[in-house]
Coordinates of C-alpha atoms in Angstrom, one line a residue:
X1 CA 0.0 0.0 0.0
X2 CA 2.8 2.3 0.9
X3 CA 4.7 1.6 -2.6
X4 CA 1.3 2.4 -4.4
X5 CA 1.0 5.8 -2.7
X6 CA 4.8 6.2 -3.6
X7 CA 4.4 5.2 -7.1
X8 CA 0.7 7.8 -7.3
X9 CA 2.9 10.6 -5.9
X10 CA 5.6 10.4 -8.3
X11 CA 3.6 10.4 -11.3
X12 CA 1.5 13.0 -9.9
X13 CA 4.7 15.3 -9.1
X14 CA 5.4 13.7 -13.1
X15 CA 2.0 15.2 -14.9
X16 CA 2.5 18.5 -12.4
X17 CA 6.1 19.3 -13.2
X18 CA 4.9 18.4 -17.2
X19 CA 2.0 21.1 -16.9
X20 CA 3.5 23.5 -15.4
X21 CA 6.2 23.5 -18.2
X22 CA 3.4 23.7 -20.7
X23 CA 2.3 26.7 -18.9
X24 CA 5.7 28.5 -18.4
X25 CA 7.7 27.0 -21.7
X26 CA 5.6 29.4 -23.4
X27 CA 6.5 32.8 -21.1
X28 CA 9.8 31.9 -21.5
X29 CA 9.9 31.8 -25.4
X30 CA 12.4 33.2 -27.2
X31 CA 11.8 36.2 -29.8
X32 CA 14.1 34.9 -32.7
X33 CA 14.7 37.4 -35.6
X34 CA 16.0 35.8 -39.1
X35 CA 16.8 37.8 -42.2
X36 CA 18.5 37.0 -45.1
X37 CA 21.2 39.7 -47.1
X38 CA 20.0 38.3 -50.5
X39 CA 16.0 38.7 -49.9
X40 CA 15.1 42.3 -50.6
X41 CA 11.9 44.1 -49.4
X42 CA 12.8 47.1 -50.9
X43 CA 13.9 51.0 -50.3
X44 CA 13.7 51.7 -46.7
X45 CA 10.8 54.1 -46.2
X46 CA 11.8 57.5 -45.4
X47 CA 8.0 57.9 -43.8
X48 CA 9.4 58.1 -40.3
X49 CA 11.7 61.5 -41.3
X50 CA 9.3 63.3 -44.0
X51 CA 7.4 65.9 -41.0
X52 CA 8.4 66.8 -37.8
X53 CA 6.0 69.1 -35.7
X54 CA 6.8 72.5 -33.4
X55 CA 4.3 74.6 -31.0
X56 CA 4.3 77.9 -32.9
X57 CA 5.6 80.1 -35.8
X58 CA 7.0 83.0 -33.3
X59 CA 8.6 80.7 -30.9
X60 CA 10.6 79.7 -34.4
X61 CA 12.3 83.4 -34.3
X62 CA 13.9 82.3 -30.4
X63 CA 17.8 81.5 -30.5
X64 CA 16.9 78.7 -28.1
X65 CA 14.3 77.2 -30.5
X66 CA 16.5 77.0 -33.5
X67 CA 19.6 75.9 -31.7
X68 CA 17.7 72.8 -30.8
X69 CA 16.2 72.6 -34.3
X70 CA 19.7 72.8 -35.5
X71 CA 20.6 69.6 -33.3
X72 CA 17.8 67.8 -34.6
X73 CA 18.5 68.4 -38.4
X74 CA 22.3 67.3 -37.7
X75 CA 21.3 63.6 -36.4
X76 CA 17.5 63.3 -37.9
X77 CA 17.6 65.1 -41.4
X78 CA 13.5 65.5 -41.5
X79 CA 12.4 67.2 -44.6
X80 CA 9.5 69.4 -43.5
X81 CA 8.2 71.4 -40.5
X82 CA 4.6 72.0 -39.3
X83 CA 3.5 74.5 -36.4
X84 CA 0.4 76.6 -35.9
X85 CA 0.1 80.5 -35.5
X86 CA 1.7 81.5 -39.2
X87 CA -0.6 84.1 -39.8
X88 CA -1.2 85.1 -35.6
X89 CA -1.1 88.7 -34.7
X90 CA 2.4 88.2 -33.2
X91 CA 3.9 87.5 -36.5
X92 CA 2.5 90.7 -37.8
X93 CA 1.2 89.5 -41.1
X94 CA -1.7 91.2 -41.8
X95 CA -3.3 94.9 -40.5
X96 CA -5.7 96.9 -42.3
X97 CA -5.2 100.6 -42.4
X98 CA -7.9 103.6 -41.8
X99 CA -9.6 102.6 -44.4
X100 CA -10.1 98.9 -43.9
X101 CA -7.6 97.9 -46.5
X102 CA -5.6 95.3 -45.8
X103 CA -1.7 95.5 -44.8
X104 CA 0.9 92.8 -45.5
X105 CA 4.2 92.8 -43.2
X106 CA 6.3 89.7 -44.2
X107 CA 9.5 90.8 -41.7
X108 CA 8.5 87.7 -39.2
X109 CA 7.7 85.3 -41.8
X110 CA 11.1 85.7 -43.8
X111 CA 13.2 85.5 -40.7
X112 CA 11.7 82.5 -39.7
X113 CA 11.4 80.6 -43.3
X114 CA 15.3 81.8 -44.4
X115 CA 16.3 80.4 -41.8
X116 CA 14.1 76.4 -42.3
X117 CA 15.3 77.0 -45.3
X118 CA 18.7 77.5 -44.1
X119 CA 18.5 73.6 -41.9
X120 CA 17.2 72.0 -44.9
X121 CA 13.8 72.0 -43.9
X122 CA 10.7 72.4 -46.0
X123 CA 7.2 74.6 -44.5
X124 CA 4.7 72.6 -44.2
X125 CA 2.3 75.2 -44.0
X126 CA -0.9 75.3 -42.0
X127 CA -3.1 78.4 -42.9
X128 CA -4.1 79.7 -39.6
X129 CA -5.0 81.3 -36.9
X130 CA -7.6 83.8 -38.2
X131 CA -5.6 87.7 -38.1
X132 CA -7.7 89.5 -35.6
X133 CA -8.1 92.4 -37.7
X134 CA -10.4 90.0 -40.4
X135 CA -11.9 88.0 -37.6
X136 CA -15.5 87.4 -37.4
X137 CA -15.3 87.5 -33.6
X138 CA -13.1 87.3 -30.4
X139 CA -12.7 83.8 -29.5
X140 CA -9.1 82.8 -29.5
X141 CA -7.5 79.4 -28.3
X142 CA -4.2 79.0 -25.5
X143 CA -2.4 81.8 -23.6
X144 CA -0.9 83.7 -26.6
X145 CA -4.7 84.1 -28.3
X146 CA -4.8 82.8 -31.4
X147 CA -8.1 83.4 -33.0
X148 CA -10.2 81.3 -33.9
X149 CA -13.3 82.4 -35.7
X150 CA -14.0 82.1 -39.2
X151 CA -13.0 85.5 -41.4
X152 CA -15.2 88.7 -41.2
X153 CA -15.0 88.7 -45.1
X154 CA -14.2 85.7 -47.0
X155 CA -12.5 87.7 -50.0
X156 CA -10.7 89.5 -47.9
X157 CA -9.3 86.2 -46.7
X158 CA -8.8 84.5 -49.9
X159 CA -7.1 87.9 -50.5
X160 CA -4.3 87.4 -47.7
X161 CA -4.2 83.6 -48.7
X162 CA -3.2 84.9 -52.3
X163 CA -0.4 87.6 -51.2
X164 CA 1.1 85.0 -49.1
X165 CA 1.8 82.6 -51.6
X166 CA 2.8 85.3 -53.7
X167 CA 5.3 86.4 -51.6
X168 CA 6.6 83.1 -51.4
X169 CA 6.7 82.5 -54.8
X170 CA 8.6 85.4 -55.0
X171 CA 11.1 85.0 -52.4
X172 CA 11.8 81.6 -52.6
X173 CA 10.9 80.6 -56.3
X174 CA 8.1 78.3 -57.9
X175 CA 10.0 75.5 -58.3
X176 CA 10.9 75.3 -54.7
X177 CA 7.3 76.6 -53.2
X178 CA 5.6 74.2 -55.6
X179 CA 7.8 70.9 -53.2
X180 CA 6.0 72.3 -50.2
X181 CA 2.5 71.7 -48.2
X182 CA -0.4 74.0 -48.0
X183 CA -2.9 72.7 -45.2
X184 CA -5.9 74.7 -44.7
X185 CA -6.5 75.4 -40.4
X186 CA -5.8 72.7 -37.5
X187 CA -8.4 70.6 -36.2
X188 CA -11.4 72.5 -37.0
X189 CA -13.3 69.6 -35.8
X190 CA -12.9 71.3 -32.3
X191 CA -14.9 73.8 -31.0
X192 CA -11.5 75.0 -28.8
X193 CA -9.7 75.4 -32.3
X194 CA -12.3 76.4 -35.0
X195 CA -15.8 78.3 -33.6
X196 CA -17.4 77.5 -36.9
X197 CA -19.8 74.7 -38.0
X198 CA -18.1 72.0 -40.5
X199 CA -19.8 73.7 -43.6
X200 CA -18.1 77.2 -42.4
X201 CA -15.0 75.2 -42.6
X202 CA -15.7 73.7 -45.8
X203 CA -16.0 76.7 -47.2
X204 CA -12.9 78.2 -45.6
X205 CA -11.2 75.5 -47.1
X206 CA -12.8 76.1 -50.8
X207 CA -11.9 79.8 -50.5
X208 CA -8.1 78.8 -49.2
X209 CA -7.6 76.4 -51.9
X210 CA -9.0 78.2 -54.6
X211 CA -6.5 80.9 -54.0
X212 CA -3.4 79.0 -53.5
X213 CA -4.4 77.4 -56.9
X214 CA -4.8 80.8 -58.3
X215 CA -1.1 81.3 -57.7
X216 CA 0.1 78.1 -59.4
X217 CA -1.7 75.2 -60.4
X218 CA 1.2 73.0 -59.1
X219 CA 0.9 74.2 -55.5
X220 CA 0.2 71.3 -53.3
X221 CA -3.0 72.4 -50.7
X222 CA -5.2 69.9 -48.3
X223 CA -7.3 69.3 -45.2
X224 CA -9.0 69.0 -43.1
X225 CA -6.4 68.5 -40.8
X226 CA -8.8 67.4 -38.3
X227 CA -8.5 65.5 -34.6
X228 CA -8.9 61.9 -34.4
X229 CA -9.1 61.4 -37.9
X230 CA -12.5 63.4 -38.0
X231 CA -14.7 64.4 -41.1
X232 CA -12.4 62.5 -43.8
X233 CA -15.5 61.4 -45.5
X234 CA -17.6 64.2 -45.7
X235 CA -14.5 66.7 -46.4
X236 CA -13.9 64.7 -49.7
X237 CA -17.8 64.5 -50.3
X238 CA -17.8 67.8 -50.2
X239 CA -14.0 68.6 -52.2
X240 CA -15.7 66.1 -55.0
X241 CA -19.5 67.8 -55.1
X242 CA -17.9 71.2 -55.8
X243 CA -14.5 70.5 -57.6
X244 CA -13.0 71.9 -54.5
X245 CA -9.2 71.1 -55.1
X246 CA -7.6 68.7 -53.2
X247 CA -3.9 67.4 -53.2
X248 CA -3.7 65.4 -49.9
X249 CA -5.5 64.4 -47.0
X250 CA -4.4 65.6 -43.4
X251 CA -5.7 64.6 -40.1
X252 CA -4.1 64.0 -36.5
X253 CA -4.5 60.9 -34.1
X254 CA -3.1 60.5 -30.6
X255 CA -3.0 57.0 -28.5
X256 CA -4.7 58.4 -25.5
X257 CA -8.7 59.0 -24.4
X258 CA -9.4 62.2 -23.3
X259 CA -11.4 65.5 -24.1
X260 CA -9.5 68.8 -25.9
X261 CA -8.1 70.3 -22.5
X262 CA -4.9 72.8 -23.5
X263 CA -3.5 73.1 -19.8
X264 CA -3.5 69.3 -19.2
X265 CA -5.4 69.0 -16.2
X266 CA -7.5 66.3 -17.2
X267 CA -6.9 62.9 -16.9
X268 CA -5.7 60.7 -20.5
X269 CA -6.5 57.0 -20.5
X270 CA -4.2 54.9 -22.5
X271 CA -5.7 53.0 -25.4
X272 CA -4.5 50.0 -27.1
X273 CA -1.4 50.0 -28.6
X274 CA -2.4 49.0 -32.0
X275 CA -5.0 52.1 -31.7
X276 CA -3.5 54.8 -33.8
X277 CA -2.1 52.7 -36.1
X278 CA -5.2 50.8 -36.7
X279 CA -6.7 54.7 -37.0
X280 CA -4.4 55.5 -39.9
X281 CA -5.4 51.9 -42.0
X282 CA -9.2 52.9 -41.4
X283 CA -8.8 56.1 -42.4
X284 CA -6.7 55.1 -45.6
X285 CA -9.6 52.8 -46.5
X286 CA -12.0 55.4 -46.3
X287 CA -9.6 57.7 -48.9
X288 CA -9.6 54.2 -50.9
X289 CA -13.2 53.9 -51.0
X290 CA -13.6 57.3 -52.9
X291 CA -12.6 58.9 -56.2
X292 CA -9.5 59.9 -54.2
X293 CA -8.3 56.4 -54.0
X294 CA -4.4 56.4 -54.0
X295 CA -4.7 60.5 -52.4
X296 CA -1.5 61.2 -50.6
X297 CA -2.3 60.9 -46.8
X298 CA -0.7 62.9 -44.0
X299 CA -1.2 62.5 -40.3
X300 CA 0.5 66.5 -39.2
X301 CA 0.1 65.1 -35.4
X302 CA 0.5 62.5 -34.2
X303 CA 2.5 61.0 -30.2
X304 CA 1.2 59.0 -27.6
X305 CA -1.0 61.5 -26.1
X306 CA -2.3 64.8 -26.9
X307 CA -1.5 66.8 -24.4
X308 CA 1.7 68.7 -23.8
X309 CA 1.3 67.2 -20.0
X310 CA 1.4 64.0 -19.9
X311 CA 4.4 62.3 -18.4
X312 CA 4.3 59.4 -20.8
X313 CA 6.5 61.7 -23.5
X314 CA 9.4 61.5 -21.4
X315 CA 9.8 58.1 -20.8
X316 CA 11.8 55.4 -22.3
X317 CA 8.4 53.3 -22.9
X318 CA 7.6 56.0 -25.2
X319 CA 10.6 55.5 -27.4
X320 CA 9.4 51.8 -28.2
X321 CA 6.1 53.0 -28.8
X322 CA 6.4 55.1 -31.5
X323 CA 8.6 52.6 -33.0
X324 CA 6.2 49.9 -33.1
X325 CA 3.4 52.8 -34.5
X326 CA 6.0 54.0 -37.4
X327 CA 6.6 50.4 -38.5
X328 CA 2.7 49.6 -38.5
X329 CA 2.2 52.6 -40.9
X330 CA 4.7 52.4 -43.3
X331 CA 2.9 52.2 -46.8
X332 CA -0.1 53.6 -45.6
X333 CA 0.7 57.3 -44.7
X334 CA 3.0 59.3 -46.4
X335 CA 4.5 61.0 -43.4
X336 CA 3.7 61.0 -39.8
X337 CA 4.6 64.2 -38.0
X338 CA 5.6 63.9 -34.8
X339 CA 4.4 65.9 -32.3
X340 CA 7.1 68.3 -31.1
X341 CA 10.8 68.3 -31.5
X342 CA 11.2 70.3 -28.5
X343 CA 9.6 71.3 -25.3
X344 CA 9.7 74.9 -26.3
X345 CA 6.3 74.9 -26.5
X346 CA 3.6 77.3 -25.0
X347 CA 0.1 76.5 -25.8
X348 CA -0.9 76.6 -21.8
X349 CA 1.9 78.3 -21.4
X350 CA 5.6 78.4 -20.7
X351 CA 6.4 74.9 -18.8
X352 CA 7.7 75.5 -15.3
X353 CA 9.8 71.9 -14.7
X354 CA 12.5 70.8 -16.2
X355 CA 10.5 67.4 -17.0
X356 CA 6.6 67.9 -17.2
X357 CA 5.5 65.5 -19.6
X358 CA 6.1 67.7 -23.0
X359 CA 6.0 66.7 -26.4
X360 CA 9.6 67.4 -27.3
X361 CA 12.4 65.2 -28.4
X362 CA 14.5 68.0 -26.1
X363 CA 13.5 68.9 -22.7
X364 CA 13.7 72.8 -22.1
X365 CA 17.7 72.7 -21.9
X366 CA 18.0 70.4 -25.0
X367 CA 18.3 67.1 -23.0
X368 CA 17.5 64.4 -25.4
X369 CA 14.7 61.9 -24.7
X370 CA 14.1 58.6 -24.8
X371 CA 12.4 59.0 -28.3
X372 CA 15.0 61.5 -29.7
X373 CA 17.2 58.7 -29.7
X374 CA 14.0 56.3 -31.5
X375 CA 14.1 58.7 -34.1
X376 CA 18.7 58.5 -34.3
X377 CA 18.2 55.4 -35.1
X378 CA 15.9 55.3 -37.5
X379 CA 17.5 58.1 -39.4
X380 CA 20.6 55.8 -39.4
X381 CA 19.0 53.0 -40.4
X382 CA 20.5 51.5 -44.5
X383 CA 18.7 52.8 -47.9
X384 CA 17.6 49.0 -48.7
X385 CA 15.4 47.2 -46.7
X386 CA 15.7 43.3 -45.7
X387 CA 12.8 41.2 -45.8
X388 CA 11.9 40.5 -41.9
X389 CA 8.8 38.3 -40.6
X390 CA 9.2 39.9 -37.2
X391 CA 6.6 42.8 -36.6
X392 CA 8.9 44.8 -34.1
X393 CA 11.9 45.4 -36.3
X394 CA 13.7 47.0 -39.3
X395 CA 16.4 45.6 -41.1
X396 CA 18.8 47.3 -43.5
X397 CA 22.0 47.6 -44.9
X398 CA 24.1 49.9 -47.4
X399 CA 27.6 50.4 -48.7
X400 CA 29.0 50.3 -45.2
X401 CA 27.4 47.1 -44.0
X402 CA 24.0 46.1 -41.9
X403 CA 21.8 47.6 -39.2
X404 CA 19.3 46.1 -37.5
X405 CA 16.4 48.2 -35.3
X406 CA 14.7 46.4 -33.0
X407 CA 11.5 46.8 -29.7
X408 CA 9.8 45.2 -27.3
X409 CA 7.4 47.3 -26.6
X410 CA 5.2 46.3 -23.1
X411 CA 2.6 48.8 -22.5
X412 CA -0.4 48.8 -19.8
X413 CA -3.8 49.2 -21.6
X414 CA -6.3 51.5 -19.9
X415 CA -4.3 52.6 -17.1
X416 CA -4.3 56.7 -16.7
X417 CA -1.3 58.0 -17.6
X418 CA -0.6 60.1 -15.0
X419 CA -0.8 58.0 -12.3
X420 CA 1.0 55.6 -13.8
X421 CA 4.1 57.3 -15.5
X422 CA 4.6 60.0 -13.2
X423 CA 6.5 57.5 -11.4
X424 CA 10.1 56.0 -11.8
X425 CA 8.6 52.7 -13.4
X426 CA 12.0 49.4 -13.5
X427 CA 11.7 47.7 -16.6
X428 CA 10.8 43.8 -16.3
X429 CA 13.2 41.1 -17.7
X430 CA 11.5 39.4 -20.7
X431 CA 13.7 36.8 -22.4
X432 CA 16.0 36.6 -25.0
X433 CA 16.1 38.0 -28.4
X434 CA 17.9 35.6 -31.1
X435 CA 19.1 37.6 -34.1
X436 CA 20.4 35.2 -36.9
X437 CA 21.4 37.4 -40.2
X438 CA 22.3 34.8 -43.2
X439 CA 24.1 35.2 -46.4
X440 CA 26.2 38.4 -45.2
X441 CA 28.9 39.3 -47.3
X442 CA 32.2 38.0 -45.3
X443 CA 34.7 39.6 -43.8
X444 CA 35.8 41.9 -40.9
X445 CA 33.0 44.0 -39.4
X446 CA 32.5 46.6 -36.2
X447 CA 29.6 45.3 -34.4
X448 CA 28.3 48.7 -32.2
X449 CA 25.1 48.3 -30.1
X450 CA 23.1 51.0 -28.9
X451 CA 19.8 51.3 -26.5
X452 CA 17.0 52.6 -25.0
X453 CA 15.3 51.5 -22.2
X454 CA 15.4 52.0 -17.6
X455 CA 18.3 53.7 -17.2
X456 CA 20.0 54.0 -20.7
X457 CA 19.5 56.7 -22.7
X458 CA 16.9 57.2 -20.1
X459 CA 16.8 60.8 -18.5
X460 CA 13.8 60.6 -16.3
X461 CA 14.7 57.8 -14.3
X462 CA 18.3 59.9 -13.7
X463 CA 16.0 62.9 -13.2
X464 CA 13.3 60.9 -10.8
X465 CA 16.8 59.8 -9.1
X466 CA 18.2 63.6 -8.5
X467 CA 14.5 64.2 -6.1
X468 CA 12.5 65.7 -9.5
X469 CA 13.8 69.3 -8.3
X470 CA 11.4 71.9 -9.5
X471 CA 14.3 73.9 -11.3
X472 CA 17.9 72.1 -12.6
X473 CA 21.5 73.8 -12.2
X474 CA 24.1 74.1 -14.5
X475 CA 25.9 71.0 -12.5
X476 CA 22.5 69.0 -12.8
X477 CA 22.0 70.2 -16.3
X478 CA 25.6 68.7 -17.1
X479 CA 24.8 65.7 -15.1
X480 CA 21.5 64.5 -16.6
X481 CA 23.0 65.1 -20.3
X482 CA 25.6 62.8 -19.4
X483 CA 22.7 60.0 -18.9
X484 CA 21.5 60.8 -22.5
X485 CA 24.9 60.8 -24.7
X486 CA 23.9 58.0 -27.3
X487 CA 26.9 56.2 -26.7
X488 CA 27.3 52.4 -27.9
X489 CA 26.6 50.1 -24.8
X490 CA 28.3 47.1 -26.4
X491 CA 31.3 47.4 -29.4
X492 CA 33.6 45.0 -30.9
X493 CA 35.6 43.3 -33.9
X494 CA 34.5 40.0 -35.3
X495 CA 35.3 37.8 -38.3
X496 CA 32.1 36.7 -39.8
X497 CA 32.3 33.9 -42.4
X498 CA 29.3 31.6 -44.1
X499 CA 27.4 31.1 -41.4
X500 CA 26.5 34.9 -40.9
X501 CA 26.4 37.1 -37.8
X502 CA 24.1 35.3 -34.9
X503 CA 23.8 37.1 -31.9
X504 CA 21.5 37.2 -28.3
X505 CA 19.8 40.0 -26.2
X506 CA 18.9 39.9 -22.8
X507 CA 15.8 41.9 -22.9
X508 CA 13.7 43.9 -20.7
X509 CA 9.9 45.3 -21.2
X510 CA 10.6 48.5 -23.8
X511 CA 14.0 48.5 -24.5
X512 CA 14.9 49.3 -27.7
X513 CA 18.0 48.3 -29.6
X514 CA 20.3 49.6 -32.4
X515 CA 23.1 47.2 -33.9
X516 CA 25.4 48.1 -36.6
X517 CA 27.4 45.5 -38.2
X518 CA 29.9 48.2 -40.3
X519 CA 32.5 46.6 -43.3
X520 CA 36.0 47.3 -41.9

């Protein structure tokens, strides 16, 4: 009886230890990531570089502004810029003397476009606020009032629209002004940004497009530039119904439930991660399902959250999600403009911490971000994409050898960000990534490895660390760019033969990874 008990506790322990494995074997799988040099996808995409977003045109004239701008054309080379407030009664634009006739000043405008211009970057041009002087009223939107109430006279509006691109035309030449965008208001979908019904906009945007056209034929114009991919369908109803014309389709999308709020004081609830990217395929469809099919698409805005608050934007999970977003879209958008380069940004204000949850690649003093670093990497990225079964990474190469980009991205779903981000958050270990590259062509190569993730490249953690003082000195400045220098965490000579380059990662929840393999 007492061998039968024996022999029942062993096999039990037996069918226990085997379940279990079934349970854990697959937790502790590991991510493996094959590519072979000789299978082409194609041209890498240069999608995740096309548009790059800032707060306002007159914070564009600050040395601080374009010394960070500078920084971000030397590593990133983005081809255009969007921001709002162009025609804003800060930049001076447009008066009317005694007599009600209007006044064109273009001082601001050409200090600020000479010197785009002068980084190798392209206006993308969105056609707002409203000039108080041709306002139909006194409504404006954040601390520095832009207006936002549809024009007094509609001529008199189509006439500004029609000097402006004049000037340019003038200043800068038709052959260059006819390369850039002409995007008619921002998210006019929203009562805070546009006090006008959607047919007021729609004929805004008729009268706007009419007289960029008038100009030159060539010149690129769009819409409607609206929030959460908003009024697609009835804007190209309407563009179609009354040969309106119509070069590109613009809208914004941000990963986060919430209501407008400019000063960030309500609470943002994370969505799924496949949200926004999901957003861009639906709205691509809808283009698809209309005369428009194959219309250039354009999402002007577009982070984690939409508000220039929200502590997410500084972390090192972000980096990983806008990754795993960028890859998702490729093919289906033509650019996505990210949703600020810097933290110079004012819309509730200027920001009063060092750290405060802003949109910016670069903190206030130019500290680079997590995601700065997400968009270094891609920017180095090869001109000829691999062919790569694995949905969280990009593989290249070029003259000087191979480089692979790769995430794990590990995001909560429906937690509120700022109770949850505010805080210094450890990343989790999770496995192994195999990397197995075949058919390489021999010989001597560099292997440098570079990352994101808790505590590399990571400023907020090294800021949490410091006691998250309310202002930074000069000697914590210093200190918390020397957590952020992009330096190679792993670099090396190897010999690699037929069998290719194979390698492993430890990983942890939203690290991000950057490996070179460069010809020596």
């Amino acid at each position: 009886m007492l061998i039968m008990k024996k022999t029942l506790i062993i096999r039990f322990s037996f069918l226990l230890v085997i379940l279990l494995l079934g349970i854990i074997s697959p937790l502790l799988a590991q991510r493996v990531i094959t590519a072979d040099a000789g299978k082409i996808k194609g041209p890498r995409s240069e999608m995740f570089t096309q548009c790059i977003g800032a707060g306002r045109a007159e914070e564009g004239l600050r040395a601080d502004w374009q010394q960070q701008l500078q920084l971000v054309q030397q590593t990133m080379h983005f081809k255009y810029i969007r921001f709002h407030g162009l025609l804003n009664d800060e930049m001076h634009i447009y008066t009317e003397d005694a007599d009600g006739k209007p006044v064109y000043n273009w001082q601001y405008l050409d200090k600020l476009y000479d010197f785009l211009l002068s980084v190798r970057l392209k206006p993308f041009v969105e056609l707002g606020f409203m000039p108080p002087a041709l306002a139909s009223g006194t409504k404006t939107v954040f601390w520095w009032k832009g207006n936002v109430t549809p024009p007094s006279s509609y001529d008199k509006w189509a006439g500004l629209i029609t000097a402006l691109v004049k000037h340019l035309q003038e200043r800068y030449g038709h052959n260059e002004v006819k390369t850039w965008y002409f995007e008619v208001w921002n998210e006019p979908d929203l009562g805070g940004f546009f006090s006008g019904t959607q047919q007021e906009y729609f004929k805004l945007y008729q009268y706007t497009a009419n007289a960029v056209k008038s100009v030159s034929p060539e010149y690129r114009v769009g819409g409607p530039a609206t929030a959460r991919s908003a009024w697609v369908k009835p804007f190209l109803n309407f563009c179609n119904d009354n040969k309106v014309p119509l070069d590109f389709v613009s809208t914004h999308c941000y990963n986060t439930k919430s209501a407008f709020d400019e000063f960030g004081k309500s609470k943002r609830k994370l969505m799924a991660t496949n949200y926004l990217y999901e957003n861009v395929n639906v709205v691509r469809r809808k283009i698809d399902s209309t005369v428009y099919k194959g219309l250039s698409l354009h999402y002007t805005e577009f982070n984690s959250s939409p508000s220039s608050h929200d502590p997410i934007h500084d972390t090192y999970q972000n980096a990983a999600y806008i990754l795993n977003t960028l890859k998702h879209v490729d093919g289906v958008a033509e650019s996505m403009s990210y949703w600020t380069f810097t933290d110079i940004f004012e819309e509730a204000g200027p920001a009063l911490t060092p750290f405060h949850g802003g949109f910016g690649l670069l903190n206030l003093q130019g500290i680079k971000k997590p995601t700065f670093f997400a968009y270094q990497f891609l920017s180095e990225l090869g001109k000829t994409e691999l062919a790569n079964a694995d949905s969280s990474s990009i593989i290249t190469k070029d003259k000087s050898g191979y480089q692979v980009l790769l995430w794990n991205l590990k995001l909560p779903e429906g937690i509120f960000d700022e109770d949850y981000f505010k805080n210094n958050l450890p990343a989790k270990t999770d496995g192994t990534i195999n990397i197995d590259l075949k058919n390489i062509a021999p010989g001597k190569y560099r292997i440098v490895i570079y990352q994101t993730g808790y505590q590399q490249n990571d400023v907020l953690s090294a800021y949490h660390e410091m006691g998250s003082p309310f202002y930074i000195n000069p000697a914590q400045e210093t200190l918390l760019k020397s957590k952020a220098t992009g330096k190679p965490v792993r670099s090396e000579i190897l010999q690699i033969g037929k069998n290719g380059y194979r390698t492993n990662l430890a990983t942890r929840e939203n690290d991000v990874y950057f490996i070179k393999l460069q010809k020596l």
